[in-house]
XYZ file of C-alpha atoms in Angstrom:
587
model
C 12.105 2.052 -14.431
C 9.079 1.661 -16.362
C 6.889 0.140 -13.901
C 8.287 2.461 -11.064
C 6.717 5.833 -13.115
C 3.638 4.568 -11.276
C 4.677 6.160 -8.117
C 5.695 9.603 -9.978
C 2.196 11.299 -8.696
C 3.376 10.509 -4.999
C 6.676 12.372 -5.725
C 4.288 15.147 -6.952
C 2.271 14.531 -3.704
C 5.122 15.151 -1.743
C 7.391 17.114 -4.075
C 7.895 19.821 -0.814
C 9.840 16.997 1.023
C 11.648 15.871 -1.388
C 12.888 19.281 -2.550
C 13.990 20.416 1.297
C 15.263 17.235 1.114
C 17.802 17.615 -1.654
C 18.668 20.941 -0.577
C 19.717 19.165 3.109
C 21.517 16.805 0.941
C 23.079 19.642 -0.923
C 24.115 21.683 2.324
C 25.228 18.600 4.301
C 27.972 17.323 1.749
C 29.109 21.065 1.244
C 29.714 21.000 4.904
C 31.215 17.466 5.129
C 33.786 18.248 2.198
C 34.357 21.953 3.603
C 35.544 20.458 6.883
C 39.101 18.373 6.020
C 40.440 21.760 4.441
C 40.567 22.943 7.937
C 42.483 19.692 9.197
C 44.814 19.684 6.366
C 45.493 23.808 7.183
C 46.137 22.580 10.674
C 48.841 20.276 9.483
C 50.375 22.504 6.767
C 50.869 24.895 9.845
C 52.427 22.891 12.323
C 54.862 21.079 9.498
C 55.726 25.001 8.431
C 56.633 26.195 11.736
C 58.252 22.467 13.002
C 61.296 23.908 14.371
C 59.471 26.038 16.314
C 57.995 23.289 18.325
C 61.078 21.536 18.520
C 63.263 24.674 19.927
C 61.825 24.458 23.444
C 60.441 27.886 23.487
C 57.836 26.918 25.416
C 56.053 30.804 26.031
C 57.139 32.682 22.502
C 53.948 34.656 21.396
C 54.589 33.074 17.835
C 54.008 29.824 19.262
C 50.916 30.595 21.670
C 49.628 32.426 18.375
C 50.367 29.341 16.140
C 49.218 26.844 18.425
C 45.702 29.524 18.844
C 45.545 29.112 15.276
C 45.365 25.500 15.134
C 43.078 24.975 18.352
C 40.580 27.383 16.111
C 40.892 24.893 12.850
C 40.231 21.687 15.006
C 37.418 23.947 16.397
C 35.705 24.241 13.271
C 36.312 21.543 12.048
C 34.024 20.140 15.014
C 31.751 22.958 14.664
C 31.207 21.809 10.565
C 30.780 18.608 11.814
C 27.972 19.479 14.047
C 26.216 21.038 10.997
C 27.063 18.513 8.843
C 24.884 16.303 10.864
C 22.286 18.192 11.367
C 21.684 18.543 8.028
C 22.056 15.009 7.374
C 19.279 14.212 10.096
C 17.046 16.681 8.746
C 18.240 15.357 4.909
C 16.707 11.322 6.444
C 13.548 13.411 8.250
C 12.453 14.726 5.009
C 13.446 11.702 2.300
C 12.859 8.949 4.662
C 9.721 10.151 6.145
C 8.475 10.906 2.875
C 9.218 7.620 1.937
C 7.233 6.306 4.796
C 4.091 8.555 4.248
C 4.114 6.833 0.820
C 4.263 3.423 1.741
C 1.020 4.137 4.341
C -0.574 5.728 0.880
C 0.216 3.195 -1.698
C -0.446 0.484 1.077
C -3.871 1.541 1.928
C -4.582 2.447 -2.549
C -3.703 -1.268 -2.788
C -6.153 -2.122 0.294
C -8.593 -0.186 -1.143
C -8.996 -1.412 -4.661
C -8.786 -4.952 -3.155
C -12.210 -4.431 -1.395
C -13.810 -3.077 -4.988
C -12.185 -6.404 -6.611
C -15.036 -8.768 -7.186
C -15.347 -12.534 -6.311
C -13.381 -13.945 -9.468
C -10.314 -12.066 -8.245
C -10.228 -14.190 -5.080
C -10.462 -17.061 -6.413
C -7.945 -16.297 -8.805
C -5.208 -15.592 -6.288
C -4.466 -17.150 -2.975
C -4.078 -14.796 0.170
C -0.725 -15.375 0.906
C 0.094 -13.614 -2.671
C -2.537 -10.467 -1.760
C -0.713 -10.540 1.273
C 2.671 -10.169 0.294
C 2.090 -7.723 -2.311
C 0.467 -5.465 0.380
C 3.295 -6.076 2.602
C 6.893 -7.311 1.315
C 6.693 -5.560 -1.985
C 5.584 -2.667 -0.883
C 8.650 -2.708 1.322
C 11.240 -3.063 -1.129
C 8.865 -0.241 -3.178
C 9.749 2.094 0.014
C 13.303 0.986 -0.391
C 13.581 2.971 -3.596
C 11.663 5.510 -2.213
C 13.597 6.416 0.300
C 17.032 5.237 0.769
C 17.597 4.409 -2.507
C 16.542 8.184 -3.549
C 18.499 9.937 -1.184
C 21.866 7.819 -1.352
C 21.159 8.548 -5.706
C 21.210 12.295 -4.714
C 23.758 12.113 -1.797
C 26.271 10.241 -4.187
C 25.990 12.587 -7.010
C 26.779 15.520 -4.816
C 28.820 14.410 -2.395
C 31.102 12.691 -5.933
C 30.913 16.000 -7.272
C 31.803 18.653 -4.589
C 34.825 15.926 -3.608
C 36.441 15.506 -6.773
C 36.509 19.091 -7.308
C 37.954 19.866 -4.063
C 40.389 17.029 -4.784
C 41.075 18.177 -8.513
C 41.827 21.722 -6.872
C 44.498 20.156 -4.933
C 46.302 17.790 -7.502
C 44.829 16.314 -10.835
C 47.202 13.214 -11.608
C 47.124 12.518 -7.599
C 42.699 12.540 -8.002
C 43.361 10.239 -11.452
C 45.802 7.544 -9.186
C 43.166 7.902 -6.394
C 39.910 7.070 -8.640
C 41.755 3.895 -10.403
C 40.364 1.887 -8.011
C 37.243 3.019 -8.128
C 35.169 1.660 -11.099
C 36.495 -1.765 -10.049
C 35.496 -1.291 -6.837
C 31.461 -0.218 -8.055
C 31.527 -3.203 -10.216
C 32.632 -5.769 -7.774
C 29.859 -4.369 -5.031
C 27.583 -4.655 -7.977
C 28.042 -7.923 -8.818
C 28.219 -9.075 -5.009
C 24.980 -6.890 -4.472
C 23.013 -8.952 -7.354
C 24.435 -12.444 -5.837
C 22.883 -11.216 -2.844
C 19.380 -10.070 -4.522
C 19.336 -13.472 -6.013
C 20.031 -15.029 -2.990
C 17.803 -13.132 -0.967
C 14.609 -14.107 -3.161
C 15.178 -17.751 -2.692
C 15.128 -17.277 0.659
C 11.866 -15.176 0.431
C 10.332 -18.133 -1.101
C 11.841 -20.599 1.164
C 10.260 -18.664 4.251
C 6.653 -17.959 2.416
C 6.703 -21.994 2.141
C 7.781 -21.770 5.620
C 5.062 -19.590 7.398
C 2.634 -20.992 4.952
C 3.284 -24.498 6.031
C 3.335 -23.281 9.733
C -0.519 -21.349 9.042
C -1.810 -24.460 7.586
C -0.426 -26.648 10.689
C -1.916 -23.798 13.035
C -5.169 -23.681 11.229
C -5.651 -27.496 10.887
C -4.754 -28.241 14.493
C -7.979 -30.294 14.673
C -7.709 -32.414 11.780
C -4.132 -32.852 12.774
C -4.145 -34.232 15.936
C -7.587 -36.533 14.780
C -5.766 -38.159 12.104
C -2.350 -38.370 14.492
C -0.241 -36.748 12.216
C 1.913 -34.289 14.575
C 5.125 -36.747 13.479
C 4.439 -36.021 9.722
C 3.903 -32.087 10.498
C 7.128 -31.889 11.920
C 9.364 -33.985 9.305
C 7.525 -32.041 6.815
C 8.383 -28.665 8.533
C 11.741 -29.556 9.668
C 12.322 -30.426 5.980
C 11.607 -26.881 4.980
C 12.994 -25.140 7.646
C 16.767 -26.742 7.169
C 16.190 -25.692 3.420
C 15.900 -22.182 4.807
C 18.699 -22.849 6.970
C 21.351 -23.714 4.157
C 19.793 -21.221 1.932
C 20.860 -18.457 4.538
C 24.228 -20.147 5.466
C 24.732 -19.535 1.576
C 23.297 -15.777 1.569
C 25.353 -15.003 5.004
C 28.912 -16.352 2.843
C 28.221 -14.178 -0.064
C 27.386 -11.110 2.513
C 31.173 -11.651 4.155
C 32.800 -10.754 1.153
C 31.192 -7.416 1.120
C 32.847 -5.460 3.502
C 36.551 -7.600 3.077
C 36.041 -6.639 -0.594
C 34.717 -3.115 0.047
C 37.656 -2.205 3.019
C 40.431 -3.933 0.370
C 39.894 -1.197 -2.312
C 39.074 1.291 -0.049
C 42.647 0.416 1.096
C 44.127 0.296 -2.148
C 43.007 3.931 -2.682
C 44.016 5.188 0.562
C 47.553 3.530 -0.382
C 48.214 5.022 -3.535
C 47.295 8.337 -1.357
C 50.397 8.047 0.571
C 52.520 6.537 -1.600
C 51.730 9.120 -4.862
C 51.307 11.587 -2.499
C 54.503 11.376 -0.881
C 55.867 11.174 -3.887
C 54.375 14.838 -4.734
C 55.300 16.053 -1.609
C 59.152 15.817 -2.158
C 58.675 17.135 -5.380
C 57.289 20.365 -3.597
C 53.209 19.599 -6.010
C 51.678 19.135 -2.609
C 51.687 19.461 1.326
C 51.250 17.089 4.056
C 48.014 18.935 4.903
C 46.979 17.634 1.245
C 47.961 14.315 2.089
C 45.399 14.558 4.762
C 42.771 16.242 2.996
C 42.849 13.393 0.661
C 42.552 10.442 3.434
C 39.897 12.409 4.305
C 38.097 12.703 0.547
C 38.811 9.052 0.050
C 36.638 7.567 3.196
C 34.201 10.241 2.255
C 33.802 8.282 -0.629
C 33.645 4.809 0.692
C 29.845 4.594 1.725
C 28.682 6.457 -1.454
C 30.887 4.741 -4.032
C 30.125 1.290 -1.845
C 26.346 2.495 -2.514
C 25.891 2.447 -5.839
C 26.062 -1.913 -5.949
C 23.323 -1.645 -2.915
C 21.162 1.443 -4.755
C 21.045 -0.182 -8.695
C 20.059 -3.545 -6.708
C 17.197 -1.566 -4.653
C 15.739 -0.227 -8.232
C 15.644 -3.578 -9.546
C 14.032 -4.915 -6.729
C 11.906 -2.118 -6.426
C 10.861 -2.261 -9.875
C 10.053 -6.011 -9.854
C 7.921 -5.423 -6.898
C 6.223 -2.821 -8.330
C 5.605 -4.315 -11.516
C 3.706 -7.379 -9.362
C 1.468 -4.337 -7.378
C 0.843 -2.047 -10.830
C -0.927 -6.021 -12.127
C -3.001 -5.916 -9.633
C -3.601 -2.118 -9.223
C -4.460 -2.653 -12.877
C -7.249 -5.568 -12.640
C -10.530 -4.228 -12.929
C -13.703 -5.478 -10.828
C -16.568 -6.936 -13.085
C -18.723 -5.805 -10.680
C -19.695 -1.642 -11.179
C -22.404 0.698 -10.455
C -23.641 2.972 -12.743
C -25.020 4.755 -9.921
C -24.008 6.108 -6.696
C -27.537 7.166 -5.897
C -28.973 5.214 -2.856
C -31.877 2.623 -3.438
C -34.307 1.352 -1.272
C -34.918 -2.264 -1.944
C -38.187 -3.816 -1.054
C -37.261 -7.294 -0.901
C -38.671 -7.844 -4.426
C -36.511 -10.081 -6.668
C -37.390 -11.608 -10.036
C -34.925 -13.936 -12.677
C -35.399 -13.659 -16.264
C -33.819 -16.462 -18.189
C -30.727 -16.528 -16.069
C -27.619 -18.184 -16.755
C -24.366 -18.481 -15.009
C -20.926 -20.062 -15.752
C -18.109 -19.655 -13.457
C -15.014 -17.871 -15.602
C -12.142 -19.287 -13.670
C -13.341 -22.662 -13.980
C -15.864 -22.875 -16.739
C -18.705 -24.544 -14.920
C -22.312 -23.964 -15.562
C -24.006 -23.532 -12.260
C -27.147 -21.794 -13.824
C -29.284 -22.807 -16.435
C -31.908 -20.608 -18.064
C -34.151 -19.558 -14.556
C -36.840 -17.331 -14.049
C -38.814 -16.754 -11.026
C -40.171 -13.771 -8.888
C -40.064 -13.099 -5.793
C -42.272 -10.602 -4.526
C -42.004 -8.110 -1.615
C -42.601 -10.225 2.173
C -42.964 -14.042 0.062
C -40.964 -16.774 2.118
C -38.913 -19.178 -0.314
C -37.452 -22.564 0.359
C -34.504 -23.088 -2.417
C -33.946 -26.860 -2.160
C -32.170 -29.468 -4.205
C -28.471 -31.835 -4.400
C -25.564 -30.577 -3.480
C -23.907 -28.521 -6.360
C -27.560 -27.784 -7.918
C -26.341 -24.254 -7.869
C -28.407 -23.168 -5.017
C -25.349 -21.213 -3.394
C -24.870 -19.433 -6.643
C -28.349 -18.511 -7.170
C -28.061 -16.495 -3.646
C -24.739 -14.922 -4.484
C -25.852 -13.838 -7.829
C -29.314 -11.660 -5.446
C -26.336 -9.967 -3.452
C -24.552 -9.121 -6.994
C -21.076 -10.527 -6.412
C -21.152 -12.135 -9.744
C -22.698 -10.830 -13.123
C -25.048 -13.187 -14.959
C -23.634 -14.789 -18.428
C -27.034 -13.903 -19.533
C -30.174 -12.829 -18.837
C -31.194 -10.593 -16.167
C -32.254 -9.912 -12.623
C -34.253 -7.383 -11.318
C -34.189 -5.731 -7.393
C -37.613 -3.596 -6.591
C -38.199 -3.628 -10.378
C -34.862 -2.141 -11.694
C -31.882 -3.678 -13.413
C -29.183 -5.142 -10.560
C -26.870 -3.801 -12.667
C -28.566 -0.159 -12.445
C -28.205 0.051 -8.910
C -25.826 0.647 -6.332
C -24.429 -2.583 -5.223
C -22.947 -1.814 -1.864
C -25.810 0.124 -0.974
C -28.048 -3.380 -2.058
C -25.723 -5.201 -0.429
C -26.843 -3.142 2.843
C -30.169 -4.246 2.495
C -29.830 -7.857 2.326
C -28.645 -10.199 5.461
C -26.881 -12.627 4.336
C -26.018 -15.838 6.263
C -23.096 -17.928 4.270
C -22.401 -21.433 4.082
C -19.134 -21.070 4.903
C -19.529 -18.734 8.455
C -16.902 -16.188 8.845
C -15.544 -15.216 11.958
C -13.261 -12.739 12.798
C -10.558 -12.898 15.544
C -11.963 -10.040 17.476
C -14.899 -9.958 20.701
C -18.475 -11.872 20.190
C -19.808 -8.319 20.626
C -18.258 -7.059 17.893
C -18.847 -10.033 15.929
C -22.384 -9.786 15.961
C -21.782 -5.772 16.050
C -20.204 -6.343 12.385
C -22.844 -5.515 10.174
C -24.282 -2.351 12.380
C -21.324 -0.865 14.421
C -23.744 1.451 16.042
C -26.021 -0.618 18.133
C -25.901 -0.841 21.646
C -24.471 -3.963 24.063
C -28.171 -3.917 25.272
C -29.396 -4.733 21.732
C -26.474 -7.097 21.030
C -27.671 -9.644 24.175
C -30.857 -9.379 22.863
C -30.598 -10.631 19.664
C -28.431 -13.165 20.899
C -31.032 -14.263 23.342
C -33.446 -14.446 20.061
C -30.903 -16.874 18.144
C -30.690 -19.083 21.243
C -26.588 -18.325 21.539
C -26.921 -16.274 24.601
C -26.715 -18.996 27.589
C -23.870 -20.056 26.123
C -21.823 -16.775 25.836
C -22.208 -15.953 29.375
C -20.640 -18.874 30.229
C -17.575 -17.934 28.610
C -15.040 -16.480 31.359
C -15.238 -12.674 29.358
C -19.057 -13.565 28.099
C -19.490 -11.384 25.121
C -15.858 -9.606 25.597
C -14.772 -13.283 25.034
C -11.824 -13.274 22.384
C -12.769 -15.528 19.325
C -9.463 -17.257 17.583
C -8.707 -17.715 13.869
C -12.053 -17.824 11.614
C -14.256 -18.654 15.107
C -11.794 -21.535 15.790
C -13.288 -21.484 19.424
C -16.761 -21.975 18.834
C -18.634 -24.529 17.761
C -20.233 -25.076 14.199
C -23.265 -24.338 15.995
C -22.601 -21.526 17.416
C -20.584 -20.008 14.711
C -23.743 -20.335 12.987
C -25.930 -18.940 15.329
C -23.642 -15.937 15.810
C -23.851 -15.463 11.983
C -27.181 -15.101 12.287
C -27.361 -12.643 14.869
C -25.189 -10.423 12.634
C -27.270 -10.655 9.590
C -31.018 -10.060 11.996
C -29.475 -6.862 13.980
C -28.626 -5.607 10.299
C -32.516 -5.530 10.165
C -32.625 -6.126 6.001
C -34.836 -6.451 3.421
C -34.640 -9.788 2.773
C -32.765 -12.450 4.605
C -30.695 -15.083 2.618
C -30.079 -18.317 5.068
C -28.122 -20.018 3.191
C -28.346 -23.904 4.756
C -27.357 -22.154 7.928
C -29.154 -24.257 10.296
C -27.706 -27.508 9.333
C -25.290 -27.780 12.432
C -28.001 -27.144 15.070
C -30.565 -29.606 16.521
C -34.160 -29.601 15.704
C -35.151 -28.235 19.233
C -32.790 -25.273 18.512
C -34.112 -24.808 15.208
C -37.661 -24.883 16.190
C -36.945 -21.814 18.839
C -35.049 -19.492 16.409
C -37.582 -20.002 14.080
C -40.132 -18.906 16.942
C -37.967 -15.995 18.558
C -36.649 -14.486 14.814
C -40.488 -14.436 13.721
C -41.092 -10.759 14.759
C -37.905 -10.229 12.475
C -39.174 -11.833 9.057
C -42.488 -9.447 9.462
C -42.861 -8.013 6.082
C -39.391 -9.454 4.745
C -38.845 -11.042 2.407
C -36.841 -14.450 3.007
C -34.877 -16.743 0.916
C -33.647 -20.165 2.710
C -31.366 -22.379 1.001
C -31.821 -25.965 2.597
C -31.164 -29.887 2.431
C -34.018 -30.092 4.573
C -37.479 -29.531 4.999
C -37.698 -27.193 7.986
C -40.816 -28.267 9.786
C -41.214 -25.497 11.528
C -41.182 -22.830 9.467
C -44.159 -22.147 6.671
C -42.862 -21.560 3.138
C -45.047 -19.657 0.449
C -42.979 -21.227 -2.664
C -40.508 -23.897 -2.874
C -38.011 -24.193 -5.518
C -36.101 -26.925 -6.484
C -32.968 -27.092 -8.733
C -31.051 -29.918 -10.030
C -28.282 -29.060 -12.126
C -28.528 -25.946 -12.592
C -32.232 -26.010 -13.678
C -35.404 -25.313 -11.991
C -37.246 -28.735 -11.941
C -39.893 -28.380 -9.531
C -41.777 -25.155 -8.632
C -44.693 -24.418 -6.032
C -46.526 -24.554 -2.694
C -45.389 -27.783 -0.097
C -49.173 -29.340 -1.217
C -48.373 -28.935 -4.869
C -44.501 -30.438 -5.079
C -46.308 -33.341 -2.550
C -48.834 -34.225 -5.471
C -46.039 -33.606 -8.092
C -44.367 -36.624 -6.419
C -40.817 -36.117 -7.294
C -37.612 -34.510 -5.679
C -39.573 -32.846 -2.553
C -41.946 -35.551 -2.311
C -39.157 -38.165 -1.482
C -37.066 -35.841 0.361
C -40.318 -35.174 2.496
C -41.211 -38.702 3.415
C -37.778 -39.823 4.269
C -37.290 -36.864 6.998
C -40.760 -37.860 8.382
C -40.098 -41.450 8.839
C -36.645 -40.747 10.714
C-alpha cells in the first residue's frame, strides 16, 4: 500500500464524493438487509394462521385482514427494494465517477511531466513502456480507485449490518452458516491470484503482439522490398497462438470461479435448512427465519466472493502504481531558473564545450568554442558522427553540456527560459517528424494562429505547394503514420515550412535539404531569402550548397573543430572542405 499513498491527495481532492459516497453505501445495505425481515414476517404470518387458509372460508374478515397484511409486507419489501437501488446507483455515481475524474487527473499529471522530461529520458525508455504506463496501469490504478474502494466499504457494512441482523435471530444457526465462509474467501483468493498471474502473461504476450503488428504496419515498405510478407506472418502467427494458449489457460482457471463460488454458497444455504429446520422443531426459530436467512446468505455471496477479486485489485493496483510513482519521480536535467521571457537575438557563442552522451557514454563534443553573432550565416560541415547534430541540439538546450558553457544573446543557456528559447529558434531535424493529422496543420504546428492564406504561401516559398494541390483534399489531405504518405522530399520541405512560418531568430537546417534536387534547392534558397533577413542561420550539411553564401564555415571531425573560416580561407587551408569542394564540382 506503500506506493498507492501517492494517490491520497486525489482522495483529498475529491474527499466530497467519496464521503456521499460511503454514506450511499451506508443507506443502501441498511435498506437491502431491512427488506427480508418483511418477507420472513410475511411467512411467519401465513404459517401462524395456516388453518385458516385451509378451512375454505373464503370471505372471513380475519382472512381479508391477514391476507391485507401480507400484500402490505410484499409491498414494502418492493418499495425497500426500489430504495435500495437507488442508493446503490447513486453509491457507483459518486465512487465510480470519482474514480474516473481521477484517472483523467493522474493521466494527464503523467502526460504532463512527460513533456518536461528531457531527451535522456527517451532514450532511456521505449514508447510502448510510456505508453502503457499512461494507459494500462493507470487502468488497473482506477480499479482500486473505484471498484475496489467501494466493494472494501460495501463489504464491511453490508458484513456488519447482516450478521447482526442474523445474530438477532439465532447465534449457533449464524456460527453453522459462516463455517463455510473463510474457506470460501480463501479459495476465491487463491483462484483470484492464479488469475492475476495469468492475466500478466497474457499482457505481455499481447504487448509483443501489437508491438510486432506496429512494427509490420510501420515497415510496410521495407517489407514488401525485401519480400518478406511470408516471414511477417510465421513470425506473427507464432505469437499470436502463444496468446491463444495463454488465454485457453486463463479462460480454465476463470471456470472454476463461479462452480467454486455457487458450491459454498450452496453449502451455506444447506446448512440453513438443514440447522434451521432443526431449530424450528425445537420451537428457537420460525420459518420466516428460515427465510430471512436464505435471504442474508446470497446477500453475502457477491461481497464475501469480493474480497479474492478486491485484495487482487490492490496488488495490481499497487504494482502499477509503483511503475507510474518511478517515473512521476524522474527528474528532467533540463530546468530554468527563470520563468521570465527572453528575447534572443540570434547570438550564440561556445566556450570550451564538451559533451558525452550519459546513456551511452560517447563523446560527441570535444573542447569547442566559437561565436556566432546576431544575422552571421554558418555552414557546420564534416563526417557523419562528427557531432554536428549534437552541436545543434545542445543551441536548442535539450541536453546540458558536460562542461563548459554556452551563451544565448550574452547570458548563460542555463539562465534562461528554455521553452521560451526554444520559441525563438526554427529548427529543421534530421529525422522529419510528421504527425498523422492535415498538411495545414502540419505546417500550422509551430504557430497555430496563422491563417490558410499564410499557410499556401509559405508553402509556395518552399516549393511544396504544386504538389499539395494535387492531392485529392490539397492541404486538408490526411498525412499517415510519421508522414508515411509523402515523400522524403516533401516531408522535408513541409518541415521547413513549419520552422519559416514560426518566423525565429535563428534557423537550424539541420542537413535538411539532402533529399531534394539541386534545382529545388537552388529555388528555396531564392524564395526563403526575404526570411533569413537579419537571422541568424546555422546549416548543418554534407554538402557544399552552391547556392547559398556562408559567412563562416565550420568543420568538425570527431568531435573537434578542425577547420574554421570563410569558403576562400578553408580553400587555401587545403584540407577537409577543400576536397569535399572539388569533388562536388567535378560531378
Amino acid at each position: 500500500m506503500k506506493e498507492l499513498l501517492y494517490l491520497k491527495k486525489y482522495f483529498i481532492k475529491y474527499k466530497k464524493r467519496l464521503l456521499i459516497g460511503s454514506v450511499f453505501v451506508i443507506l443502501s445495505n441498511v435498506f437491502k438487509v431491512w427488506s427480508p425481515q418483511f418477507l420472513g414476517d410475511a411467512v411467519d404470518l401465513i404459517s401462524n394462521n395456516l388453518e385458516l387458509f385451509t378451512t375454505g372460508q373464503e370471505n372471513s374478515a380475519e382472512k381479508l385482514s391477514i391476507s391485507k397484511t401480507i400484500m402490505n409486507f410484499v409491498l414494502i419489501y418492493f418499495v425497500i427494494a426500489l430504495i435500495s437501488g437507488l442508493f446503490t446507483f447513486l453509491m457507483r455515481q459518486s465512487i465510480i465517477v470519482m474514480s474516473r475524474l481521477i484517472e483523467n487527473d493522474l493521466r494527464n499529471e503523467i502526460y504532463t511531466h512527460y513533456q518536461v522530461l528531457d531527451q535522456s529520458f527517451y532514450k532511456n525508455n521505449n514508447t510502448g513502456d510510456l505508453m502503457n504506463r499512461a494507459t494500462e496501469d493507470v487502468s488497473k490504478v482506477r480499479m482500486f480507485l473505484g471498484p475496489a474502494v467501494m466493494y472494501t466499504i460495501n463489504v464491511i457494512m453490508l458484513f456488519s449490518f447482516v450478521i447482526y441482523s442474523m445474530l438477532q435471530i439465532n447465534v449457533s444457526l449464524t456460527f453453522w452458516v459462516l463455517l463455510p465462509m473463510p474457506f470460501l474467501i480463501f479459495s476465491i483468493y487463491k483462484v483470484q491470484s492464479y488469475i492475476n498471474v495469468r492475466s500478466k502473461k497474457i499482457q505481455e504476450k499481447l504487448s509483443d503482439l501489437t508491438t510486432q503488428a506496429q512494427e509490420f504496419y510501420s515497415g510496410i515498405r521495407v517489407l514488401k522490398s525485401f519480400v518478406q510478407e511470408k516471414y511477417a506472418k510465421e513470425v506473427y502467427k507464432t505469437n499470436s497462438e502463444e496468446y491463444k494458449t495463454a488465454s485457453l489457460k486463463l479462460a480454465r482457471i476463470e471456470a472454476l470461479f463461479f462452480p467454486l463460488m455457487v458450491l459454498l454458497i450452496g453449502v451455506s444455504t444447506v446448512l440453513v435448512i438443514f440447522i434451521g429446520g432443526i431449530k424450528m422443531n425445537e420451537g428457537l426459530i420460525s420459518p420466516g427465519d428460515i427465510l430471512k436467512f436464505i435471504f442474508f446468505v446470497n446477500m453475502l455471496t457477491w461481497p464475501i466472493s469480493s474480497v479474492g477479486w478486491v485484495a487482487t485489485l490492490i496488488q495490481t493496483a499497487a504494482a502499477s502504481q509503483k511503475r507510474i510513482n518511478y517515473f512521476l519521480k524522474t527528474e528532467s536535467s533540463i530546468t530554468s531558473k527563470s520563468s521570465l521571457d527572453f528575447d534572443f537575438d540570434g547570438s550564440i557563442s561556445f566556450k570550451n564545450v564538451s559533451f558525452t552522451y550519459k546513456d551511452t557514454g560517447v563523446q560527441a563534443l570535444k573542447n569547442i568554442s566559437f561565436e556566432l553573432k546576431k544575422g552571421e550565416r554558418w555552414a557546420i560541415m564534416g563526417k557523419t558522427g562528427s557531432g554536428k547534430t549534437s552541436l545543434a541540439e545542445l543551441i536548442c538546450r535539450l541536453y546540458n553540456v558536460s562542461s563548459g558553457e554556452i551563451k544565448v544573446s550574452n547570458k548563460n543557456i542555463k539562465d534562461v527560459n528554455f521553452s521560451n528559447l526554444r520559441s525563438q529558434i526554427g529548427f529543421i531535424p534530421q529525422d522529419v517528424f510528421l504527425f498523422s493529422d492535415t498538411i495545414e496543420n502540419n505546417i500550422k504546428f509551430s504557430n497555430a494562429d496563422i491563417t490558410k492564406e499564410a499557410v499556401v504561401n509559405i508553402a509556395k516559398e518552399i516549393a511544396i505547394h504544386k504538389e499539395i494541390i494535387k492531392f485529392p483534399l490539397a492541404y486538408d489531405t490526411l498525412l499517415g503514420e510519421r508522414g508515411i504518405t509523402l515523400s522524403g522530399g516533401q516531408k522535408q520541405r513541409i518541415a521547413m515550412a513549419r520552422a519559416m512560418i514560426k518566423d525565429p531568430s535563428i534557423y537550424i537546417f539541420d542537413d535538411s535539404f539532402s533529399a531534394l534536387d539541386t534545382r529545388t534547392e537552388k529555388t528555396i534558397f531564392k524564395n526563403i531569402e526575404p526570411y533569413l533577413k537579419n537571422k541568424s542561420v546555422v546549416m548543418i550539411t554534407h554538402r557544399i550548397p552552391v547556392h547559398f553564401k556562408f559567412d563562416k564555415i565550420l568543420i568538425l571531425n570527431e568531435g573537434e573543430i578542425t577547420e574554421f573560416g570563410t569558403h576562400e580561407e578553408l580553400l587555401n587551408q587545403q584540407g577537409y572542405y577543400y576536397n569535399i569542394f572539388n569533388k562536388q564540382r567535378k560531378m
